[in-house]
Amino acid sequence: MAIVQNPITGRTKKKFGTAVFSKQFGSNTMRSKPVDVKNPNTPGQKAQRSKFALMIDTARSVLELIKVSFQGEAVGMSAFNAFISYNIKNAVTGTPGNATIDFSKLLIAKGSLLKCPEIIGSSASAHTVTRIWDPPIDPESISSDELLSTVTFNVDRKLWLIENSCALRSLGTYTQTLPVSWSNDEVHVYSFFVSPDGRKNSDSIYGGLITVL
């Protein structure tokens, strides 16, 4: 991809020969279309397409969340693409046609706020998940007014449950109420912190795979 400042073709849109012109994130861009692809089904290409399709499905399931939780990474690309780019490199494994997500490595949020070293998830009462973390002890480096956001993925039902700004970071604990029907289901637990104005967030922390009581 090239960024075009003053092309000899003037103001050009769409295709011109094998070149495709467009405007992306405020810049005029030009892409070249391949004239011919000899073998689009090499093992490497199949593997990449399989990983890409899997991560696209995941991103669409949490689209409104990652528009915010990856906003700090959206430099020259969308938050959606930033989410895809990071996780396809770090959280997808497997062979062509059999790609899988390593949910322990999936990053739901990425940002500049200081993250917790650990946020532990557990289920000690019916249809709930409790998260526990160490509250900040240095107010100059971490704001106690930062807010916890939670993401819970039900493995059995393939459903995502998202809660925004549900507890102060200074509290050190939060118990989330889940749907009654989720009892005995397995869930992946994620958490991250957001600034009071909602403009910054930390990286997400994986809290484990737990069985809901």
PDB file of C-alpha atoms in Angstrom, residues 3-141:
ATOM      1  CA  ILE A   3       0.167   6.844   0.521  1.00  0.00           C
ATOM      2  CA  VAL A   4      -0.410   9.215  -2.380  1.00  0.00           C
ATOM      3  CA  GLN A   5       0.061  12.980  -1.904  1.00  0.00           C
ATOM      4  CA  ASN A   6      -0.296  14.293  -5.457  1.00  0.00           C
ATOM      5  CA  PRO A   7      -0.765  11.533  -8.001  1.00  0.00           C
ATOM      6  CA  ILE A   8      -0.318  12.334 -11.687  1.00  0.00           C
ATOM      7  CA  THR A   9      -3.805  10.971 -12.177  1.00  0.00           C
ATOM      8  CA  GLY A  10      -5.263  13.812 -10.091  1.00  0.00           C
ATOM      9  CA  ARG A  11      -8.162  13.031  -7.813  1.00  0.00           C
ATOM     10  CA  THR A  12      -8.634   9.348  -8.436  1.00  0.00           C
ATOM     11  CA  LYS A  13     -11.078   6.940  -6.861  1.00  0.00           C
ATOM     12  CA  LYS A  14     -11.643   3.219  -7.265  1.00  0.00           C
ATOM     13  CA  LYS A  15      -9.586   1.298  -9.864  1.00  0.00           C
ATOM     14  CA  PHE A  16      -7.098   2.587 -12.435  1.00  0.00           C
ATOM     15  CA  GLY A  17      -5.488  -0.329 -14.244  1.00  0.00           C
ATOM     16  CA  THR A  18      -4.127  -2.631 -11.542  1.00  0.00           C
ATOM     17  CA  ALA A  19      -4.088   0.213  -8.988  1.00  0.00           C
ATOM     18  CA  VAL A  20      -6.912   0.796  -6.521  1.00  0.00           C
ATOM     19  CA  PHE A  21      -7.210   4.301  -5.032  1.00  0.00           C
ATOM     20  CA  SER A  22      -9.074   5.112  -1.824  1.00  0.00           C
ATOM     21  CA  LYS A  23      -9.023   7.383   1.204  1.00  0.00           C
ATOM     22  CA  GLN A  24      -8.297   5.643   4.492  1.00  0.00           C
ATOM     23  CA  PHE A  25      -8.009   7.276   7.913  1.00  0.00           C
ATOM     24  CA  GLY A  26      -7.482  10.678   6.315  1.00  0.00           C
ATOM     25  CA  SER A  27      -4.778   9.590   3.860  1.00  0.00           C
ATOM     26  CA  ASN A  28      -5.012   8.968   0.119  1.00  0.00           C
ATOM     27  CA  THR A  29      -3.890   5.402  -0.478  1.00  0.00           C
ATOM     28  CA  MET A  30      -3.086   3.229  -3.467  1.00  0.00           C
ATOM     29  CA  ARG A  31      -3.071  -0.551  -3.527  1.00  0.00           C
ATOM     30  CA  SER A  32      -1.921  -2.798  -6.333  1.00  0.00           C
ATOM     31  CA  LYS A  33      -4.115  -5.682  -7.460  1.00  0.00           C
ATOM     32  CA  PRO A  34      -2.211  -8.871  -8.269  1.00  0.00           C
ATOM     33  CA  VAL A  35      -2.522  -9.741 -11.942  1.00  0.00           C
ATOM     34  CA  ASP A  36      -2.515 -13.455 -11.234  1.00  0.00           C
ATOM     35  CA  VAL A  37      -2.255 -15.692  -8.186  1.00  0.00           C
ATOM     36  CA  LYS A  38      -0.643 -18.966  -9.191  1.00  0.00           C
ATOM     37  CA  ASN A  39      -1.723 -20.985  -6.165  1.00  0.00           C
ATOM     38  CA  PRO A  40      -4.086 -19.368  -3.651  1.00  0.00           C
ATOM     39  CA  ASN A  41      -4.376 -22.606  -1.673  1.00  0.00           C
ATOM     40  CA  THR A  42      -0.914 -23.214  -0.278  1.00  0.00           C
ATOM     41  CA  PRO A  43      -0.860 -24.590   3.303  1.00  0.00           C
ATOM     42  CA  GLY A  44       0.326 -21.229   4.595  1.00  0.00           C
ATOM     43  CA  GLN A  45      -2.456 -19.309   2.852  1.00  0.00           C
ATOM     44  CA  LYS A  46      -5.082 -21.784   4.038  1.00  0.00           C
ATOM     45  CA  ALA A  47      -3.849 -21.497   7.608  1.00  0.00           C
ATOM     46  CA  GLN A  48      -3.884 -17.697   7.493  1.00  0.00           C
ATOM     47  CA  ARG A  49      -7.400 -17.564   6.036  1.00  0.00           C
ATOM     48  CA  SER A  50      -8.647 -20.019   8.657  1.00  0.00           C
ATOM     49  CA  LYS A  51      -7.147 -17.946  11.491  1.00  0.00           C
ATOM     50  CA  PHE A  52      -8.451 -14.713  10.002  1.00  0.00           C
ATOM     51  CA  ALA A  53     -12.016 -16.043   9.630  1.00  0.00           C
ATOM     52  CA  LEU A  54     -12.038 -17.303  13.212  1.00  0.00           C
ATOM     53  CA  MET A  55     -10.834 -13.998  14.643  1.00  0.00           C
ATOM     54  CA  ILE A  56     -13.259 -12.003  12.475  1.00  0.00           C
ATOM     55  CA  ASP A  57     -16.168 -13.962  14.000  1.00  0.00           C
ATOM     56  CA  THR A  58     -14.862 -13.248  17.499  1.00  0.00           C
ATOM     57  CA  ALA A  59     -14.347  -9.544  16.785  1.00  0.00           C
ATOM     58  CA  ARG A  60     -17.875  -9.163  15.444  1.00  0.00           C
ATOM     59  CA  SER A  61     -19.252 -10.694  18.651  1.00  0.00           C
ATOM     60  CA  VAL A  62     -17.647  -7.941  20.756  1.00  0.00           C
ATOM     61  CA  LEU A  63     -17.539  -5.178  18.137  1.00  0.00           C
ATOM     62  CA  GLU A  64     -18.993  -2.350  20.237  1.00  0.00           C
ATOM     63  CA  LEU A  65     -16.604  -3.190  23.072  1.00  0.00           C
ATOM     64  CA  ILE A  66     -13.393  -3.221  21.036  1.00  0.00           C
ATOM     65  CA  LYS A  67     -14.290   0.095  19.397  1.00  0.00           C
ATOM     66  CA  VAL A  68     -13.570   1.505  22.868  1.00  0.00           C
ATOM     67  CA  SER A  69     -11.153  -1.001  24.420  1.00  0.00           C
ATOM     68  CA  PHE A  70      -8.755  -0.846  21.430  1.00  0.00           C
ATOM     69  CA  GLN A  71      -9.264   2.851  20.644  1.00  0.00           C
ATOM     70  CA  GLY A  72      -5.742   3.695  21.810  1.00  0.00           C
ATOM     71  CA  GLU A  73      -4.282   1.234  19.294  1.00  0.00           C
ATOM     72  CA  ALA A  74      -6.278   2.623  16.363  1.00  0.00           C
ATOM     73  CA  VAL A  75      -3.399   4.546  14.778  1.00  0.00           C
ATOM     74  CA  GLY A  76      -3.547   4.310  10.998  1.00  0.00           C
ATOM     75  CA  MET A  77      -6.137   1.572  11.311  1.00  0.00           C
ATOM     76  CA  SER A  78      -9.502   0.929  12.944  1.00  0.00           C
ATOM     77  CA  ALA A  79      -9.870  -0.466  16.476  1.00  0.00           C
ATOM     78  CA  PHE A  80     -11.420  -3.534  14.824  1.00  0.00           C
ATOM     79  CA  ASN A  81      -8.293  -4.114  12.725  1.00  0.00           C
ATOM     80  CA  ALA A  82      -6.019  -3.490  15.719  1.00  0.00           C
ATOM     81  CA  PHE A  83      -7.896  -6.198  17.653  1.00  0.00           C
ATOM     82  CA  ILE A  84      -7.617  -8.616  14.718  1.00  0.00           C
ATOM     83  CA  SER A  85      -3.936  -7.855  14.123  1.00  0.00           C
ATOM     84  CA  TYR A  86      -2.858  -8.444  17.728  1.00  0.00           C
ATOM     85  CA  ASN A  87      -4.918 -11.538  18.417  1.00  0.00           C
ATOM     86  CA  ILE A  88      -4.326 -13.341  15.130  1.00  0.00           C
ATOM     87  CA  LYS A  89      -0.601 -13.224  15.963  1.00  0.00           C
ATOM     88  CA  ASN A  90      -0.871 -14.112  19.641  1.00  0.00           C
ATOM     89  CA  ALA A  91      -4.094 -15.984  20.391  1.00  0.00           C
ATOM     90  CA  VAL A  92      -4.845 -18.229  17.403  1.00  0.00           C
ATOM     91  CA  THR A  93      -3.297 -21.672  16.974  1.00  0.00           C
ATOM     92  CA  GLY A  94      -3.990 -24.794  14.925  1.00  0.00           C
ATOM     93  CA  THR A  95      -3.664 -26.191  11.425  1.00  0.00           C
ATOM     94  CA  PRO A  96      -5.461 -25.222   8.186  1.00  0.00           C
ATOM     95  CA  GLY A  97      -9.188 -25.760   8.615  1.00  0.00           C
ATOM     96  CA  ASN A  98      -8.737 -26.430  12.321  1.00  0.00           C
ATOM     97  CA  ALA A  99      -7.748 -23.093  13.835  1.00  0.00           C
ATOM     98  CA  THR A 100      -8.647 -22.516  17.475  1.00  0.00           C
ATOM     99  CA  ILE A 101      -8.466 -19.603  19.910  1.00  0.00           C
ATOM    100  CA  ASP A 102      -6.282 -19.852  22.985  1.00  0.00           C
ATOM    101  CA  PHE A 103      -8.618 -17.912  25.259  1.00  0.00           C
ATOM    102  CA  SER A 104      -5.921 -17.501  27.900  1.00  0.00           C
ATOM    103  CA  LYS A 105      -3.963 -15.363  25.404  1.00  0.00           C
ATOM    104  CA  LEU A 106      -6.892 -13.471  23.883  1.00  0.00           C
ATOM    105  CA  LEU A 107      -6.621  -9.735  24.553  1.00  0.00           C
ATOM    106  CA  ILE A 108      -9.996  -8.031  24.943  1.00  0.00           C
ATOM    107  CA  ALA A 109      -8.576  -4.582  25.711  1.00  0.00           C
ATOM    108  CA  LYS A 110      -5.244  -2.895  25.049  1.00  0.00           C
ATOM    109  CA  GLY A 111      -4.269   0.503  26.355  1.00  0.00           C
ATOM    110  CA  SER A 112      -1.883   2.740  28.253  1.00  0.00           C
ATOM    111  CA  LEU A 113      -3.292   2.519  31.791  1.00  0.00           C
ATOM    112  CA  LEU A 114      -1.315   0.375  34.214  1.00  0.00           C
ATOM    113  CA  LYS A 115      -2.862  -3.082  34.385  1.00  0.00           C
ATOM    114  CA  CYS A 116      -3.144  -5.297  37.452  1.00  0.00           C
ATOM    115  CA  PRO A 117      -0.580  -8.090  37.728  1.00  0.00           C
ATOM    116  CA  GLU A 118      -3.448 -10.468  38.442  1.00  0.00           C
ATOM    117  CA  ILE A 119      -7.238 -10.519  38.599  1.00  0.00           C
ATOM    118  CA  ILE A 120      -8.553 -13.863  39.823  1.00  0.00           C
ATOM    119  CA  GLY A 121     -12.020 -15.128  38.945  1.00  0.00           C
ATOM    120  CA  SER A 122     -14.038 -17.633  40.986  1.00  0.00           C
ATOM    121  CA  SER A 123     -17.628 -18.753  41.518  1.00  0.00           C
ATOM    122  CA  ALA A 124     -18.556 -19.164  45.172  1.00  0.00           C
ATOM    123  CA  SER A 125     -22.340 -18.732  44.976  1.00  0.00           C
ATOM    124  CA  ALA A 126     -25.098 -19.562  42.497  1.00  0.00           C
ATOM    125  CA  HIS A 127     -24.810 -17.971  39.017  1.00  0.00           C
ATOM    126  CA  THR A 128     -22.148 -15.439  40.032  1.00  0.00           C
ATOM    127  CA  VAL A 129     -18.499 -14.745  39.250  1.00  0.00           C
ATOM    128  CA  THR A 130     -16.300 -12.885  41.726  1.00  0.00           C
ATOM    129  CA  ARG A 131     -13.155 -11.065  40.627  1.00  0.00           C
ATOM    130  CA  ILE A 132     -10.430 -10.203  43.146  1.00  0.00           C
ATOM    131  CA  TRP A 133      -7.397  -7.953  42.598  1.00  0.00           C
ATOM    132  CA  ASP A 134      -4.945  -5.894  44.635  1.00  0.00           C
ATOM    133  CA  PRO A 135      -6.200  -2.291  44.950  1.00  0.00           C
ATOM    134  CA  PRO A 136      -3.690   0.492  44.167  1.00  0.00           C
ATOM    135  CA  ILE A 137      -1.369   1.511  46.976  1.00  0.00           C
ATOM    136  CA  ASP A 138       0.373   4.371  45.138  1.00  0.00           C
ATOM    137  CA  PRO A 139      -2.205   7.041  44.207  1.00  0.00           C
ATOM    138  CA  GLU A 140       0.398   8.955  42.189  1.00  0.00           C
ATOM    139  CA  SER A 141       0.838   6.125  39.668  1.00  0.00           C
TER     140      SER A 141
END
